[in-house]
Amino acid sequence: MSDKKLNIIFAGTPEFAAKHLEHLIANNYNIIACYTQPDRPAGRGKKLQPSAVKKIALEHNIPVCQPQSLKTDEALDELSAWNADLMIVVAYGLLLPKAALDAPKYGCINVHGSLLPKWRGAAPIQRSVLTGDAETGVTIMQMDVGLDTGDMLLVEKCDITDQDTSSSIYEKLQLIGPNALTKTVDQIEAGTTTPVKQDDALATYAHKLTKQEALIDWTFPAIEVERAIRGYQPWPVAYTNLSGNTVKVLQAEIVTFSDKPAGEIISADKTGITVATASGAIKITQLQPQGKKPMSVTDFINGRADWVKPGTNLLVDAN
């Protein structure tokens, strides 16, 4: 029998959220219901697929609610009927109106993937890598009607190395987030939380990613291009145009010196495809042509050497 007293609703959708739900279940927290987005078509057959959170909830016989919106009277009545003490929101994907935030006794808390107030918004992990931040983390926040503006309840930090991609940071936060969450829930139950107001003057916004912004701009310095290659993984993935063909750039390294114009292919051999930038150059070592699997630069050049002739300027292809 659980010694945890709070009745908790969990709201989340992707794998990141599912990891937090699994941790709560494994540590015997009382999850009385799970909210997740409606099933979406996926795969070749475009059949409706349940979210990662729904799968975990069903495995543990936890009731699942999948409203299209939480703004209708019907959805709000259903939420209130659970008579929850607390709602935990992790990458849910639906906006919670004030009535939903106020429904549980202790309101709603959120696991946000940044060190608030830095990187409020939709893509905090990616923006932290793209900007070259030295650290990130998770902030457990008391939700309010603003966009990630609520009081901070607990912060856990982790380093960002110059090898990290957004995908690897996602995995790091997936490890530290669940423990930070349960620690916060325990503090709420014990009445020992120490909310800290965010300094709005220090706020930055992590705007939603688009496919277009992942097109490599060779007029940027090499350090920024290399960050983009790491920051846009796993989505939308940095890409460039080679001989009129869209090619994803998966791995690269910085070459500190270049005297060639930005965008010019300096060399192409088994060690990499080196492209000049505004400052320095980038040596591409792994690529993925459209419709193909990721491949080493050696395999790429073996079949497509004419795409990467030294002296070619990629800025011409980009326009």
JSON list of N, CA, C and O in Angstrom, two decimals, residues 276-304:
[
{"chain": "A", "resi": 276, "resn": "ALA", "atom": "N", "xyz": [34.07, 26.51, -46.53]},
{"chain": "A", "resi": 276, "resn": "ALA", "atom": "CA", "xyz": [34.42, 27.78, -45.88]},
{"chain": "A", "resi": 276, "resn": "ALA", "atom": "C", "xyz": [33.17, 28.45, -45.32]},
{"chain": "A", "resi": 276, "resn": "ALA", "atom": "O", "xyz": [32.07, 28.34, -45.86]},
{"chain": "A", "resi": 277, "resn": "THR", "atom": "N", "xyz": [33.37, 29.16, -44.19]},
{"chain": "A", "resi": 277, "resn": "THR", "atom": "CA", "xyz": [32.29, 29.95, -43.60]},
{"chain": "A", "resi": 277, "resn": "THR", "atom": "C", "xyz": [32.79, 31.40, -43.47]},
{"chain": "A", "resi": 277, "resn": "THR", "atom": "O", "xyz": [33.88, 31.73, -43.95]},
{"chain": "A", "resi": 278, "resn": "ALA", "atom": "N", "xyz": [32.02, 32.24, -42.81]},
{"chain": "A", "resi": 278, "resn": "ALA", "atom": "CA", "xyz": [32.43, 33.63, -42.62]},
{"chain": "A", "resi": 278, "resn": "ALA", "atom": "C", "xyz": [33.71, 33.72, -41.80]},
{"chain": "A", "resi": 278, "resn": "ALA", "atom": "O", "xyz": [34.50, 34.64, -41.96]},
{"chain": "A", "resi": 279, "resn": "SER", "atom": "N", "xyz": [33.90, 32.75, -40.92]},
{"chain": "A", "resi": 279, "resn": "SER", "atom": "CA", "xyz": [35.11, 32.71, -40.09]},
{"chain": "A", "resi": 279, "resn": "SER", "atom": "C", "xyz": [35.45, 31.24, -39.84]},
{"chain": "A", "resi": 279, "resn": "SER", "atom": "O", "xyz": [34.71, 30.55, -39.15]},
{"chain": "A", "resi": 280, "resn": "GLY", "atom": "N", "xyz": [36.56, 30.78, -40.44]},
{"chain": "A", "resi": 280, "resn": "GLY", "atom": "CA", "xyz": [36.91, 29.37, -40.34]},
{"chain": "A", "resi": 280, "resn": "GLY", "atom": "C", "xyz": [36.14, 28.55, -41.36]},
{"chain": "A", "resi": 280, "resn": "GLY", "atom": "O", "xyz": [35.55, 29.08, -42.31]},
{"chain": "A", "resi": 281, "resn": "ALA", "atom": "N", "xyz": [36.17, 27.23, -41.15]},
{"chain": "A", "resi": 281, "resn": "ALA", "atom": "CA", "xyz": [35.49, 26.33, -42.09]},
{"chain": "A", "resi": 281, "resn": "ALA", "atom": "C", "xyz": [34.90, 25.16, -41.32]},
{"chain": "A", "resi": 281, "resn": "ALA", "atom": "O", "xyz": [35.19, 24.95, -40.15]},
{"chain": "A", "resi": 282, "resn": "ILE", "atom": "N", "xyz": [34.04, 24.42, -42.00]},
{"chain": "A", "resi": 282, "resn": "ILE", "atom": "CA", "xyz": [33.40, 23.24, -41.43]},
{"chain": "A", "resi": 282, "resn": "ILE", "atom": "C", "xyz": [33.80, 22.02, -42.25]},
{"chain": "A", "resi": 282, "resn": "ILE", "atom": "O", "xyz": [33.69, 22.03, -43.47]},
{"chain": "A", "resi": 283, "resn": "LYS", "atom": "N", "xyz": [34.26, 20.98, -41.55]},
{"chain": "A", "resi": 283, "resn": "LYS", "atom": "CA", "xyz": [34.56, 19.72, -42.21]},
{"chain": "A", "resi": 283, "resn": "LYS", "atom": "C", "xyz": [33.43, 18.74, -41.92]},
{"chain": "A", "resi": 283, "resn": "LYS", "atom": "O", "xyz": [33.24, 18.28, -40.79]},
{"chain": "A", "resi": 284, "resn": "ILE", "atom": "N", "xyz": [32.65, 18.41, -42.95]},
{"chain": "A", "resi": 284, "resn": "ILE", "atom": "CA", "xyz": [31.51, 17.50, -42.82]},
{"chain": "A", "resi": 284, "resn": "ILE", "atom": "C", "xyz": [32.01, 16.06, -42.89]},
{"chain": "A", "resi": 284, "resn": "ILE", "atom": "O", "xyz": [32.74, 15.69, -43.81]},
{"chain": "A", "resi": 285, "resn": "THR", "atom": "N", "xyz": [31.58, 15.23, -41.91]},
{"chain": "A", "resi": 285, "resn": "THR", "atom": "CA", "xyz": [32.06, 13.84, -41.88]},
{"chain": "A", "resi": 285, "resn": "THR", "atom": "C", "xyz": [30.94, 12.81, -42.01]},
{"chain": "A", "resi": 285, "resn": "THR", "atom": "O", "xyz": [31.22, 11.64, -42.27]},
{"chain": "A", "resi": 286, "resn": "GLN", "atom": "N", "xyz": [29.70, 13.21, -41.82]},
{"chain": "A", "resi": 286, "resn": "GLN", "atom": "CA", "xyz": [28.57, 12.29, -42.02]},
{"chain": "A", "resi": 286, "resn": "GLN", "atom": "C", "xyz": [27.41, 13.04, -42.63]},
{"chain": "A", "resi": 286, "resn": "GLN", "atom": "O", "xyz": [27.06, 14.14, -42.18]},
{"chain": "A", "resi": 287, "resn": "LEU", "atom": "N", "xyz": [26.80, 12.43, -43.65]},
{"chain": "A", "resi": 287, "resn": "LEU", "atom": "CA", "xyz": [25.71, 13.08, -44.38]},
{"chain": "A", "resi": 287, "resn": "LEU", "atom": "C", "xyz": [24.58, 12.10, -44.62]},
{"chain": "A", "resi": 287, "resn": "LEU", "atom": "O", "xyz": [24.73, 10.89, -44.45]},
{"chain": "A", "resi": 288, "resn": "GLN", "atom": "N", "xyz": [23.45, 12.64, -45.09]},
{"chain": "A", "resi": 288, "resn": "GLN", "atom": "CA", "xyz": [22.32, 11.80, -45.46]},
{"chain": "A", "resi": 288, "resn": "GLN", "atom": "C", "xyz": [21.59, 12.41, -46.65]},
{"chain": "A", "resi": 288, "resn": "GLN", "atom": "O", "xyz": [20.82, 13.35, -46.50]},
{"chain": "A", "resi": 289, "resn": "PRO", "atom": "N", "xyz": [21.83, 11.87, -47.85]},
{"chain": "A", "resi": 289, "resn": "PRO", "atom": "CA", "xyz": [21.08, 12.36, -49.01]},
{"chain": "A", "resi": 289, "resn": "PRO", "atom": "C", "xyz": [19.59, 12.05, -48.86]},
{"chain": "A", "resi": 289, "resn": "PRO", "atom": "O", "xyz": [19.21, 11.13, -48.14]},
{"chain": "A", "resi": 290, "resn": "GLN", "atom": "N", "xyz": [18.78, 12.82, -49.54]},
{"chain": "A", "resi": 290, "resn": "GLN", "atom": "CA", "xyz": [17.33, 12.64, -49.45]},
{"chain": "A", "resi": 290, "resn": "GLN", "atom": "C", "xyz": [16.95, 11.22, -49.85]},
{"chain": "A", "resi": 290, "resn": "GLN", "atom": "O", "xyz": [17.38, 10.70, -50.89]},
{"chain": "A", "resi": 291, "resn": "GLY", "atom": "N", "xyz": [16.15, 10.55, -49.02]},
{"chain": "A", "resi": 291, "resn": "GLY", "atom": "CA", "xyz": [15.68, 9.21, -49.32]},
{"chain": "A", "resi": 291, "resn": "GLY", "atom": "C", "xyz": [16.68, 8.11, -49.04]},
{"chain": "A", "resi": 291, "resn": "GLY", "atom": "O", "xyz": [16.41, 6.94, -49.32]},
{"chain": "A", "resi": 292, "resn": "LYS", "atom": "N", "xyz": [17.84, 8.45, -48.49]},
{"chain": "A", "resi": 292, "resn": "LYS", "atom": "CA", "xyz": [18.89, 7.46, -48.21]},
{"chain": "A", "resi": 292, "resn": "LYS", "atom": "C", "xyz": [19.17, 7.41, -46.71]},
{"chain": "A", "resi": 292, "resn": "LYS", "atom": "O", "xyz": [18.73, 8.26, -45.94]},
{"chain": "A", "resi": 293, "resn": "LYS", "atom": "N", "xyz": [19.92, 6.39, -46.31]},
{"chain": "A", "resi": 293, "resn": "LYS", "atom": "CA", "xyz": [20.33, 6.26, -44.92]},
{"chain": "A", "resi": 293, "resn": "LYS", "atom": "C", "xyz": [21.55, 7.14, -44.66]},
{"chain": "A", "resi": 293, "resn": "LYS", "atom": "O", "xyz": [22.27, 7.51, -45.60]},
{"chain": "A", "resi": 294, "resn": "PRO", "atom": "N", "xyz": [21.82, 7.48, -43.39]},
{"chain": "A", "resi": 294, "resn": "PRO", "atom": "CA", "xyz": [23.05, 8.22, -43.07]},
{"chain": "A", "resi": 294, "resn": "PRO", "atom": "C", "xyz": [24.27, 7.47, -43.57]},
{"chain": "A", "resi": 294, "resn": "PRO", "atom": "O", "xyz": [24.30, 6.23, -43.55]},
{"chain": "A", "resi": 295, "resn": "MET", "atom": "N", "xyz": [25.27, 8.22, -44.04]},
{"chain": "A", "resi": 295, "resn": "MET", "atom": "CA", "xyz": [26.47, 7.57, -44.56]},
{"chain": "A", "resi": 295, "resn": "MET", "atom": "C", "xyz": [27.72, 8.39, -44.25]},
{"chain": "A", "resi": 295, "resn": "MET", "atom": "O", "xyz": [27.66, 9.60, -44.03]},
{"chain": "A", "resi": 296, "resn": "SER", "atom": "N", "xyz": [28.85, 7.69, -44.23]},
{"chain": "A", "resi": 296, "resn": "SER", "atom": "CA", "xyz": [30.13, 8.36, -44.01]},
{"chain": "A", "resi": 296, "resn": "SER", "atom": "C", "xyz": [30.47, 9.20, -45.23]},
{"chain": "A", "resi": 296, "resn": "SER", "atom": "O", "xyz": [29.93, 8.99, -46.33]},
{"chain": "A", "resi": 297, "resn": "VAL", "atom": "N", "xyz": [31.39, 10.14, -45.05]},
{"chain": "A", "resi": 297, "resn": "VAL", "atom": "CA", "xyz": [31.78, 11.00, -46.16]},
{"chain": "A", "resi": 297, "resn": "VAL", "atom": "C", "xyz": [32.45, 10.18, -47.27]},
{"chain": "A", "resi": 297, "resn": "VAL", "atom": "O", "xyz": [32.30, 10.49, -48.46]},
{"chain": "A", "resi": 298, "resn": "THR", "atom": "N", "xyz": [33.16, 9.12, -46.89]},
{"chain": "A", "resi": 298, "resn": "THR", "atom": "CA", "xyz": [33.81, 8.27, -47.90]},
{"chain": "A", "resi": 298, "resn": "THR", "atom": "C", "xyz": [32.76, 7.64, -48.82]},
{"chain": "A", "resi": 298, "resn": "THR", "atom": "O", "xyz": [32.89, 7.67, -50.05]},
{"chain": "A", "resi": 299, "resn": "ASP", "atom": "N", "xyz": [31.72, 7.05, -48.23]},
{"chain": "A", "resi": 299, "resn": "ASP", "atom": "CA", "xyz": [30.66, 6.43, -49.03]},
{"chain": "A", "resi": 299, "resn": "ASP", "atom": "C", "xyz": [29.93, 7.48, -49.87]},
{"chain": "A", "resi": 299, "resn": "ASP", "atom": "O", "xyz": [29.56, 7.21, -51.02]},
{"chain": "A", "resi": 300, "resn": "PHE", "atom": "N", "xyz": [29.74, 8.66, -49.28]},
{"chain": "A", "resi": 300, "resn": "PHE", "atom": "CA", "xyz": [29.05, 9.72, -50.01]},
{"chain": "A", "resi": 300, "resn": "PHE", "atom": "C", "xyz": [29.84, 10.12, -51.26]},
{"chain": "A", "resi": 300, "resn": "PHE", "atom": "O", "xyz": [29.28, 10.22, -52.35]},
{"chain": "A", "resi": 301, "resn": "ILE", "atom": "N", "xyz": [31.13, 10.35, -51.08]},
{"chain": "A", "resi": 301, "resn": "ILE", "atom": "CA", "xyz": [31.96, 10.81, -52.20]},
{"chain": "A", "resi": 301, "resn": "ILE", "atom": "C", "xyz": [32.10, 9.73, -53.27]},
{"chain": "A", "resi": 301, "resn": "ILE", "atom": "O", "xyz": [32.15, 10.03, -54.47]},
{"chain": "A", "resi": 302, "resn": "ASN", "atom": "N", "xyz": [32.14, 8.45, -52.86]},
{"chain": "A", "resi": 302, "resn": "ASN", "atom": "CA", "xyz": [32.28, 7.37, -53.83]},
{"chain": "A", "resi": 302, "resn": "ASN", "atom": "C", "xyz": [31.21, 7.41, -54.90]},
{"chain": "A", "resi": 302, "resn": "ASN", "atom": "O", "xyz": [31.47, 7.09, -56.06]},
{"chain": "A", "resi": 303, "resn": "GLY", "atom": "N", "xyz": [30.00, 7.80, -54.53]},
{"chain": "A", "resi": 303, "resn": "GLY", "atom": "CA", "xyz": [28.92, 7.82, -55.51]},
{"chain": "A", "resi": 303, "resn": "GLY", "atom": "C", "xyz": [28.52, 9.19, -55.99]},
{"chain": "A", "resi": 303, "resn": "GLY", "atom": "O", "xyz": [27.77, 9.32, -56.96]},
{"chain": "A", "resi": 304, "resn": "ARG", "atom": "N", "xyz": [29.08, 10.25, -55.33]},
{"chain": "A", "resi": 304, "resn": "ARG", "atom": "CA", "xyz": [28.59, 11.60, -55.65]},
{"chain": "A", "resi": 304, "resn": "ARG", "atom": "C", "xyz": [29.72, 12.64, -55.65]},
{"chain": "A", "resi": 304, "resn": "ARG", "atom": "O", "xyz": [29.51, 13.78, -55.24]}
]
